[in-house]
Short mmCIF file of C-alpha atoms in Angstrom, two decimals:
data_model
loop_
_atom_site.label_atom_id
_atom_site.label_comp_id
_atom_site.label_asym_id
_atom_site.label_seq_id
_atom_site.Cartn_x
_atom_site.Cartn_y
_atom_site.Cartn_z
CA UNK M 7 91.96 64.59 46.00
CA UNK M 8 95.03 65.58 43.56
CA UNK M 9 94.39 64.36 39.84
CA UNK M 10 96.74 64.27 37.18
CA UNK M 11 94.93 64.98 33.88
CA UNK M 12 96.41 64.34 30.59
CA UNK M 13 95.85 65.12 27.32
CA UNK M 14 97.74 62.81 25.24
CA UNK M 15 98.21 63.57 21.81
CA UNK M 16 100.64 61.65 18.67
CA UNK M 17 103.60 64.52 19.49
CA UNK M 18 102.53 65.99 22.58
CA UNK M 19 101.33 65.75 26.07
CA UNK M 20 98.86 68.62 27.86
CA UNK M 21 98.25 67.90 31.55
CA UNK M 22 97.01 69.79 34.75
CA UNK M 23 97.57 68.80 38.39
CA UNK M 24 94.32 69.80 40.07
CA UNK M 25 93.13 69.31 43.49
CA UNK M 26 89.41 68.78 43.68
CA UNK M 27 87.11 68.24 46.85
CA UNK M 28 83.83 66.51 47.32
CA UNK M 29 81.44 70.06 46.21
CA UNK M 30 83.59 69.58 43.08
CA UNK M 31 85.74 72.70 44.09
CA UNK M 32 88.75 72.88 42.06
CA UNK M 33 92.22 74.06 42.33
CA UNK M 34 95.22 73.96 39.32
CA UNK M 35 98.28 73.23 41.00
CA UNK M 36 100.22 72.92 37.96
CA UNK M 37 100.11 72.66 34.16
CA UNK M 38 102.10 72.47 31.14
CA UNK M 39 102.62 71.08 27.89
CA UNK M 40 105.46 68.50 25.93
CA UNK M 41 106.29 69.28 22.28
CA UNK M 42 107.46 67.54 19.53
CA UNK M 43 107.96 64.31 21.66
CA UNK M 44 109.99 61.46 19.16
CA UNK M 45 111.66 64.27 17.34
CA UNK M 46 115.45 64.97 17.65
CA UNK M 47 114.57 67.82 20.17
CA UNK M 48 111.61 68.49 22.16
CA UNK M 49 109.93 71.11 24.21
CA UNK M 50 108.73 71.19 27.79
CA UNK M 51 106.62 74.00 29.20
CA UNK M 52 105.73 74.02 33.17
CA UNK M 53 103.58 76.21 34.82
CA UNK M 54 103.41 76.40 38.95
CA UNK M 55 102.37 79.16 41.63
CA UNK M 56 102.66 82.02 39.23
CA UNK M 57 106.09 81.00 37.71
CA UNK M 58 107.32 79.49 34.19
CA UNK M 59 109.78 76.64 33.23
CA UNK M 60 110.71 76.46 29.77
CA UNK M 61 113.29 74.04 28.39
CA UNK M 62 114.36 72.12 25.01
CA UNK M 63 115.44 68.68 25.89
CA UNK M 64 115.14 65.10 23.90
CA UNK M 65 111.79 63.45 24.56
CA UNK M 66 112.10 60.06 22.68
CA UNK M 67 108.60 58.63 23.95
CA UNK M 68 105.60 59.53 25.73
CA UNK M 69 106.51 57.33 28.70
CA UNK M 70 109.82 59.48 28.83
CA UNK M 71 106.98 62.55 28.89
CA UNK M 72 105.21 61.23 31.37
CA UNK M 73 108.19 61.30 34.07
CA UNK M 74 109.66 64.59 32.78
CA UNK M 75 106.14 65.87 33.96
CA UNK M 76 106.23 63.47 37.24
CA UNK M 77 109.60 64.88 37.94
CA UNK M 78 108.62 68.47 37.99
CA UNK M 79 105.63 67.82 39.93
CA UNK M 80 108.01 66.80 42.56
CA UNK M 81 110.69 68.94 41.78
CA UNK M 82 112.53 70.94 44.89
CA UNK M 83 112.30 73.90 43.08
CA UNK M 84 109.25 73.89 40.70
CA UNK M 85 107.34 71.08 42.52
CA UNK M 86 103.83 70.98 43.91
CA UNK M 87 103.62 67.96 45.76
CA UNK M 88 106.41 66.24 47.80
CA UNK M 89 105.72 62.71 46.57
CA UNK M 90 104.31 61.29 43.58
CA UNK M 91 101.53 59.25 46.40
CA UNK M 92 99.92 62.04 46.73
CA UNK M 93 98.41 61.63 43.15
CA UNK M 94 95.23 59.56 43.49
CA UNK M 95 94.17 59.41 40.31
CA UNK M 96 94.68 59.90 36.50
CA UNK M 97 92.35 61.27 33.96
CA UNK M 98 92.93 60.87 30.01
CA UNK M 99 91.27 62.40 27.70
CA UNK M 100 90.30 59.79 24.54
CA UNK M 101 89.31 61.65 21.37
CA UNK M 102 87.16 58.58 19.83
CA UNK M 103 84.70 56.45 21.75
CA UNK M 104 82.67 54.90 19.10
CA UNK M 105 79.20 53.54 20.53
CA UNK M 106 81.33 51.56 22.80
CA UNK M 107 81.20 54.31 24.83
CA UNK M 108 78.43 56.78 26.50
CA UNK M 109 80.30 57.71 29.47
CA UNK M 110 83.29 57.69 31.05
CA UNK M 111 84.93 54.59 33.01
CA UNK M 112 87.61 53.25 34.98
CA UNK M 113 90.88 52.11 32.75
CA UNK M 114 90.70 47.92 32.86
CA UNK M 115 92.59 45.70 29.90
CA UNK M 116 89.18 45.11 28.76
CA UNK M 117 88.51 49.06 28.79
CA UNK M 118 91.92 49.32 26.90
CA UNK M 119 91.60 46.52 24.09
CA UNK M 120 87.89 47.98 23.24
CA UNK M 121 89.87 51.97 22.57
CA UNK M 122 92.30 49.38 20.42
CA UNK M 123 89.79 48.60 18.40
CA UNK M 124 88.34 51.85 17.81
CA UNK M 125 92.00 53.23 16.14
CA UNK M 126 90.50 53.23 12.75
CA UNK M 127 88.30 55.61 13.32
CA UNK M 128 90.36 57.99 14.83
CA UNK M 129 94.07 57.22 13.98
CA UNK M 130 95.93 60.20 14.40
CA UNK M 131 94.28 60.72 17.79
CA UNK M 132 93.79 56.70 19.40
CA UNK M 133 97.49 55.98 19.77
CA UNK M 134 98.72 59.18 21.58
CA UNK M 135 95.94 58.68 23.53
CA UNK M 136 96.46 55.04 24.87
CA UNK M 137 100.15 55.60 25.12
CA UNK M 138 99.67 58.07 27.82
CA UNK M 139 97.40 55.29 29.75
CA UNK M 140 100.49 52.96 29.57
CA UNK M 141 103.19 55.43 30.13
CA UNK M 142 100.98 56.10 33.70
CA UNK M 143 100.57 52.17 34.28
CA UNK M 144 104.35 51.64 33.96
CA UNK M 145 105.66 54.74 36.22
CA UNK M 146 102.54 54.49 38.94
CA UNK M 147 101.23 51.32 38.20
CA UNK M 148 99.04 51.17 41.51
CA UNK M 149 97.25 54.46 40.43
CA UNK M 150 93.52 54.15 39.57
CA UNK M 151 93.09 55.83 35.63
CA UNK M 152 90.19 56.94 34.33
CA UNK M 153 89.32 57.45 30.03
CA UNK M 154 86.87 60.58 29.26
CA UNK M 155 85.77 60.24 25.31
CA UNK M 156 85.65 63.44 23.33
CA UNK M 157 82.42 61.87 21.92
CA UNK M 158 80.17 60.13 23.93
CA UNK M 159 78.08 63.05 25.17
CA UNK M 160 76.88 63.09 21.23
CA UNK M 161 75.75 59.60 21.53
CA UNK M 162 72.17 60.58 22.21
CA UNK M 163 72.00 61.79 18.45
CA UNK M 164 68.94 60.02 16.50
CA UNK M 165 70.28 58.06 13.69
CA UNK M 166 68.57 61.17 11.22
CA UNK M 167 71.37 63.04 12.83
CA UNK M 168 74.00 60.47 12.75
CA UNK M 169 73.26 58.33 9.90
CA UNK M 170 75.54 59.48 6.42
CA UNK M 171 73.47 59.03 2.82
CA UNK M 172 75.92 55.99 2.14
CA UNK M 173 74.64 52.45 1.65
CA UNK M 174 73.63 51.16 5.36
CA UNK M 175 75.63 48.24 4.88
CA UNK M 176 79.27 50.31 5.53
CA UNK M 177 77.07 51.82 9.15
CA UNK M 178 76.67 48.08 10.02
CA UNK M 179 80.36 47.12 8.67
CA UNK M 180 82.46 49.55 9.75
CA UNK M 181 81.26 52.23 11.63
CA UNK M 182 80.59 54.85 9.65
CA UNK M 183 78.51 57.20 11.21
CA UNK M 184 78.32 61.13 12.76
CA UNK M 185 79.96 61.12 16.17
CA UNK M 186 81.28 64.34 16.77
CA UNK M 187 83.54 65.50 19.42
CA UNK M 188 83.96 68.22 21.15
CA UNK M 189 81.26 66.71 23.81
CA UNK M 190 83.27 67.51 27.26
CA UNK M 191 83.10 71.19 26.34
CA UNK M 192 79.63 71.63 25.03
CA UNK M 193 78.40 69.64 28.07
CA UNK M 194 79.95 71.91 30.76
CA UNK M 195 79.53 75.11 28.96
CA UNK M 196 75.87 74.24 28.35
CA UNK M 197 75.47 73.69 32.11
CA UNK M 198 77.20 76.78 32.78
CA UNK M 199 75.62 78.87 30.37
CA UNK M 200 72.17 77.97 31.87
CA UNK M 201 73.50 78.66 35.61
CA UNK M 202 74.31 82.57 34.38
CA UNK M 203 70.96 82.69 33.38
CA UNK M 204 69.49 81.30 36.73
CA UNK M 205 67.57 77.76 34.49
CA UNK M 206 68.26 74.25 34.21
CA UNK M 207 69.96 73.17 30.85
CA UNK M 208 67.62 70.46 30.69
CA UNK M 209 65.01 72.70 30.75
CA UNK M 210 66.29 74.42 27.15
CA UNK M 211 67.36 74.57 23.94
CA UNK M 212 71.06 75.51 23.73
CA UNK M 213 73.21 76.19 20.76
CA UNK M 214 76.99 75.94 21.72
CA UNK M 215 79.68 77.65 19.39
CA UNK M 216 83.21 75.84 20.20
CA UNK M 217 85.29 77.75 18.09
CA UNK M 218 88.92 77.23 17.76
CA UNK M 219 91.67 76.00 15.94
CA UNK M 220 89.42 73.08 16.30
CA UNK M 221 85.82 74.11 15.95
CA UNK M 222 82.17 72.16 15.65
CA UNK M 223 78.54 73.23 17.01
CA UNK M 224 76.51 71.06 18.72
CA UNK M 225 72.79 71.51 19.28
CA UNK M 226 71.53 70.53 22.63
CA UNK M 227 67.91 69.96 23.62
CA UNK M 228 66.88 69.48 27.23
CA UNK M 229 70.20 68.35 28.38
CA UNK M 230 70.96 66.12 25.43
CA UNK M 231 72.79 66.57 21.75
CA UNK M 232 70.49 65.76 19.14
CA UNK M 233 72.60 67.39 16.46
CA UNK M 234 76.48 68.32 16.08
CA UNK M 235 78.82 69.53 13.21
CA UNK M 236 81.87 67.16 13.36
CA UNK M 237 81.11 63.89 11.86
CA UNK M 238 82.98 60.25 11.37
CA UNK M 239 86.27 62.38 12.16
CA UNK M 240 86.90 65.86 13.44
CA UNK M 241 87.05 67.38 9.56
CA UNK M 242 83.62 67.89 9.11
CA UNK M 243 82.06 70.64 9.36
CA UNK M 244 82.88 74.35 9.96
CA UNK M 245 85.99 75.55 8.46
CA UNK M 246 88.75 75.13 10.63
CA UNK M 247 92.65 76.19 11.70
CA UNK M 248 93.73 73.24 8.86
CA UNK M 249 91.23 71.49 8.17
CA UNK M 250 88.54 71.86 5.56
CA UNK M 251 85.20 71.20 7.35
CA UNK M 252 82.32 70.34 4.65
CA UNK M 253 83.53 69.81 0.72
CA UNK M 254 82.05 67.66 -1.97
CA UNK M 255 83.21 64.49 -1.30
CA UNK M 256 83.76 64.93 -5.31
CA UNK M 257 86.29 67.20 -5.07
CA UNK M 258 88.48 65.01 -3.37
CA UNK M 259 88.34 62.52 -6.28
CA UNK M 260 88.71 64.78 -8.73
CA UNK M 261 91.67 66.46 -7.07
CA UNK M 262 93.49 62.61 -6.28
CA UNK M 263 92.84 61.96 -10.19
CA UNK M 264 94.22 65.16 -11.71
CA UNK M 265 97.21 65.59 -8.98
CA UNK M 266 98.05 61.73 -8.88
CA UNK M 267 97.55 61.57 -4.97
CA UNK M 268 97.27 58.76 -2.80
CA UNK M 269 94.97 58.28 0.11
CA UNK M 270 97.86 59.23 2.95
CA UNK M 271 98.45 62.01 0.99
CA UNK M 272 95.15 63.78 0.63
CA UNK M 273 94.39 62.84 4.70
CA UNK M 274 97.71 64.56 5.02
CA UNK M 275 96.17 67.76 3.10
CA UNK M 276 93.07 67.42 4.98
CA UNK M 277 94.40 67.82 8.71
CA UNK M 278 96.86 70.05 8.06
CA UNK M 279 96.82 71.97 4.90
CA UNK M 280 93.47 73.00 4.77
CA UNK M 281 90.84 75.25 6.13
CA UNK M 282 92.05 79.23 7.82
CA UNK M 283 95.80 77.77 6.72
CA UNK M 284 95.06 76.55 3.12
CA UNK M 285 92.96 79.73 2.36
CA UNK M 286 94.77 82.43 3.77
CA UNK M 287 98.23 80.87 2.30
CA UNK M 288 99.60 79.61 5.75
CA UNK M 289 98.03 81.77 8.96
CA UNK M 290 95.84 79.96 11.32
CA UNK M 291 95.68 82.10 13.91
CA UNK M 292 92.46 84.33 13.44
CA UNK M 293 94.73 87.14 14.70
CA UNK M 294 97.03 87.23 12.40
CA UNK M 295 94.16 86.28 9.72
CA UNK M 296 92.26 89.52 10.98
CA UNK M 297 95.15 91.79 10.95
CA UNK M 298 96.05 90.27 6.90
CA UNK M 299 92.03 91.18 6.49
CA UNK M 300 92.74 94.77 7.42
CA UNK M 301 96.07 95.11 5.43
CA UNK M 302 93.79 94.15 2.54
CA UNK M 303 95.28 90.62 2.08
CA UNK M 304 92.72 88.91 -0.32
CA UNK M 305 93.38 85.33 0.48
CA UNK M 306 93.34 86.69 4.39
CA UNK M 307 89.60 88.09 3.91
CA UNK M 308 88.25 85.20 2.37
CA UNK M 309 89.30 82.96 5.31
CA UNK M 310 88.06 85.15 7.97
CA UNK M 311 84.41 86.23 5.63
CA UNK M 312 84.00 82.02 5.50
CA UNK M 313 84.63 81.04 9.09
CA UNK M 314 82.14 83.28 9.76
CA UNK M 315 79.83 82.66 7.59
CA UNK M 316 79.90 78.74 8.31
CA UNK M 317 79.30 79.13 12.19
CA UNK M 318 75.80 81.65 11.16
CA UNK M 319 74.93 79.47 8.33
CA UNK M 320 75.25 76.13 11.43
CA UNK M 321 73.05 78.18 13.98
CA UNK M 322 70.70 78.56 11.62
CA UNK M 323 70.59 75.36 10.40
CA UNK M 324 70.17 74.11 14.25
CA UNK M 325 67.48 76.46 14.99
CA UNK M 326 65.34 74.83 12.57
CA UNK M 327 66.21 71.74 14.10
CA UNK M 328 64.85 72.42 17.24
CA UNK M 329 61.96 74.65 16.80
CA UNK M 330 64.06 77.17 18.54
CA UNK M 331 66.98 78.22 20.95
CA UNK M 332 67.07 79.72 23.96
CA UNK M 333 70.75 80.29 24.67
CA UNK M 334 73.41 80.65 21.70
CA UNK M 335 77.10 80.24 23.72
CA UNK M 336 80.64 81.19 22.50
CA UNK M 337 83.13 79.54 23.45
CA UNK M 338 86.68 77.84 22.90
CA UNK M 339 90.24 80.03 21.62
CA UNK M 340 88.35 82.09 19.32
CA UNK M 341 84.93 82.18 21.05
CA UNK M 342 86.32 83.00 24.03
CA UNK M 343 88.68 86.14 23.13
CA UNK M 344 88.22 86.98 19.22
CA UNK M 345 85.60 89.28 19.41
CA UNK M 346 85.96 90.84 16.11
CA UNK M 347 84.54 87.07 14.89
CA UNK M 348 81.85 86.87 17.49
CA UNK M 349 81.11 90.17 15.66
CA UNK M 350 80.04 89.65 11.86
CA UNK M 351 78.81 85.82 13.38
CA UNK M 352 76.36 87.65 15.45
CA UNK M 353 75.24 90.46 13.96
CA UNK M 354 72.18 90.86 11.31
CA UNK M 355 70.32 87.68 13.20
CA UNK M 356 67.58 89.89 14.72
CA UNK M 357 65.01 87.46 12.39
CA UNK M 358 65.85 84.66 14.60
CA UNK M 359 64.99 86.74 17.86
CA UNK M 360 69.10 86.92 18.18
CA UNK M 361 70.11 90.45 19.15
CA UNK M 362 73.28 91.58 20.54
CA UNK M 363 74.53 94.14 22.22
CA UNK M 364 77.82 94.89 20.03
CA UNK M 365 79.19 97.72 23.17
CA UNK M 366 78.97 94.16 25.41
CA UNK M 367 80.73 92.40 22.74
CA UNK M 368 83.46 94.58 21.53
CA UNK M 369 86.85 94.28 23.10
CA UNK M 370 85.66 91.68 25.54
CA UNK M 371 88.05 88.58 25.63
CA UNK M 372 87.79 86.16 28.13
CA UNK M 373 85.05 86.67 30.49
CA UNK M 374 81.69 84.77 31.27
CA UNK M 375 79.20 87.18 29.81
CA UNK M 376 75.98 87.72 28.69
CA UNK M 377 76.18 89.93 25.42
CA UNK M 378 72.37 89.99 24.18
CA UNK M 379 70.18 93.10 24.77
CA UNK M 380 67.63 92.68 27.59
CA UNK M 381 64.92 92.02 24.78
CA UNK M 382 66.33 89.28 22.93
CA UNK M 383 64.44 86.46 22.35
CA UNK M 384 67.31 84.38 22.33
CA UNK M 385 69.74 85.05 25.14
CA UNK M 386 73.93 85.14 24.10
CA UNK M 387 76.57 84.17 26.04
CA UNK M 388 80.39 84.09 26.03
CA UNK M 389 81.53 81.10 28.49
CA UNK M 390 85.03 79.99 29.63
CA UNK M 391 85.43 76.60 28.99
CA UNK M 392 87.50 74.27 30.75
CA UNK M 393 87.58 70.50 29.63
CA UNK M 394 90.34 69.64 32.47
CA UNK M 395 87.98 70.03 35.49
CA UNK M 396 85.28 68.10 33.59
CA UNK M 397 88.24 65.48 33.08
CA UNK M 398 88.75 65.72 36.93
CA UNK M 399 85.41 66.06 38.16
CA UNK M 400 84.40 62.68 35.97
CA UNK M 401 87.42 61.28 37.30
CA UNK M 402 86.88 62.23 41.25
CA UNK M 403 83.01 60.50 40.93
CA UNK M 404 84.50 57.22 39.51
CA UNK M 405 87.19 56.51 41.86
CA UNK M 406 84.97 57.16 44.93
#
């Protein structure tokens, strides 16, 4: 079964073209990525059997995405398939899914008007979202679409976990609550990570490290999340590529009173001027953040010293949660492939039975691997994650 899976966001559009068979084997047929769509000039990126297709061309609206990315699928030269039937099904990632939603479902109008009403809690996110839903219904209308939420693996947290110290009223109002996202990731890497290891994830106590531009920690015990970072919205929590993770909810109204800023304004700061960006005085990437550190760049150190010291200061915090861990996993951009963060992250933790084997560690970017020495208590894994096949494989179950 060929599924188109799309990541929708308010300027952009990630998707992958995977074929996937009934032992939940999967094959990418295709990927790529839209740019700056609604802007004056936009960028399309096209991956296919080892080749590259790069372009700048006008991309007014997502539904004009949408068939730029239907048309190379089918393209002569960079194509895939011959014809867009042999697409059976859609899967869209949704960033925000409330406690409407613990799972992922088929797209109906009812499906649809209940993600509508969930655009206040995640408004930069919700519309880019839904308008790659519609862009699908009006080009292959007859094309079965399924929503995966960013958050609904997190709605097994116990309202200790989820609950803010503001007056219950504004829970019962409006919504305001922990729901955390990353969820598609920490699931499958949790499952993986166990697999390596030769256990059931439901049988343990996992800590999982998604650390990217993006970045939260989610504590998972016996197969469920009792406990993640990321709270109401994805700015809580560890610092991150632009955004600020935890600050003193003080600070922010001290800082609107003495600079005279409105509310747009400061969520403006927050998403994009913040975090490695804000501190470092504009690099986000932790590469070019390390190399600053090792130039002697100030600003540059005290970005990478507090990243790192927010993800040990989190794994701590979740050990005590759970009366223990049995697997701490790396994973996402940085997890993944910057080992020189995995590095001061992981190292002087032997007190919480975490020991690692720094030769494993070093210069390793990319790979599934187990980096803790044979006798550490707690056993530490890099994973690969890959939120597209759970997308797909979610999809392929609910359109059987």
């Amino acid at each position: 079964m060929k599924i188109l899976v799309l990541n929708c966001g308010s300027s952009s559009i990630k998707y992958q073209l995977i074929d996937m068979d009934a032992q939940a084997n999967a094959t990418v047929m295709a990927k790529g990525l839209l740019e700056r769509i609604g802007l004056e000039m936009g960028e399309f990126t096209h991956k296919y059997n080892g080749e590259k297709h790069y372009e700048q061309l006008p991309i007014p609206t997502h539904t004009d995405g949408i068939k730029i990315v239907l048309n190379a699928l089918t393209d002569p030269k960079m194509g895939v398939i011959k014809d867009l039937n042999e697409i059976s099904a859609v899967g869209n990632r949704v960033a925000h899914g409330g406690e409407l939603f613990a799972g992922s479902c088929l797209v109906t109008d009812e499906v649809i008007e209940k993600i509508k009403s969930l655009t206040d809690l995640a408004p930069l996110h919700t519309p880019g979202n839904l308008a790659g839903v519609y862009a699908m219904r009006e080009v292959l209308p007859n094309v079965k679409q399924t929503v995966v939420f960013d958050t609904a693996f997190h709605q097994t947290l116990p309202p200790k976990a989820y609950l803010y110290g503001l007056p219950y009223e504004y829970y019962k109002k409006y919504g305001i609550r922990r729901y955390g996202f990353h969820g598609t990731s920490h699931k499958f890497v949790a499952e993986k990570a166990a697999k390596m290891i030769g256990k059931d994830w439901k049988d343990l106590k996992i800590i999982s490290c998604h650390l990217g531009s993006g970045a939260s920690i989610c504590a998972i015990d016996h197969g469920k999340s009792v406990d993640t970072s990321m709270g109401m919205t994805p700015l809580e929590g560890l610092v991150m590529g632009s955004r600020p993770g935890d600050v003193d909810p003080g600070a922010l109204t001290y800082l609107i009173e003495k600079e005279g800023m409105n509310w747009k304004e400061v969520s403006t700061m927050l998403n994009k001027k913040c975090g490695l960006v804000g501190i470092s005085g504009g690099r986000q990437d932790m590469r070019d953040i390390r190399a600053g550190r090792d130039e002697g760049d100030e600003r540059c150190t005290y970005a990478f010293d507090m990243f790192a010291y927010r993800v040990k200061k989190y794994i701590g915090a979740y050990m005590a949660a759970m009366n223990g861990c049995d697997i701490l996993l790396m994973t996402g951009g940085i997890g993944e492939n910057a080992w020189f963060m995995r590095h001061p992250i992981l190292e002087n933790m032997e007190f919480l039975g975490i020991k690692v084997d720094m030769s494993l560690n070093d210069g390793m970017m990319g790979e599934d691997r187990i980096i803790s020495t044979p006798d550490s208590k707690v056993t530490t894994i890099v994973v690969t994650t890959d939120e597209e096949y759970v997308i797909a494989s979610d999809t392929y179950r609910l359109v059987q």
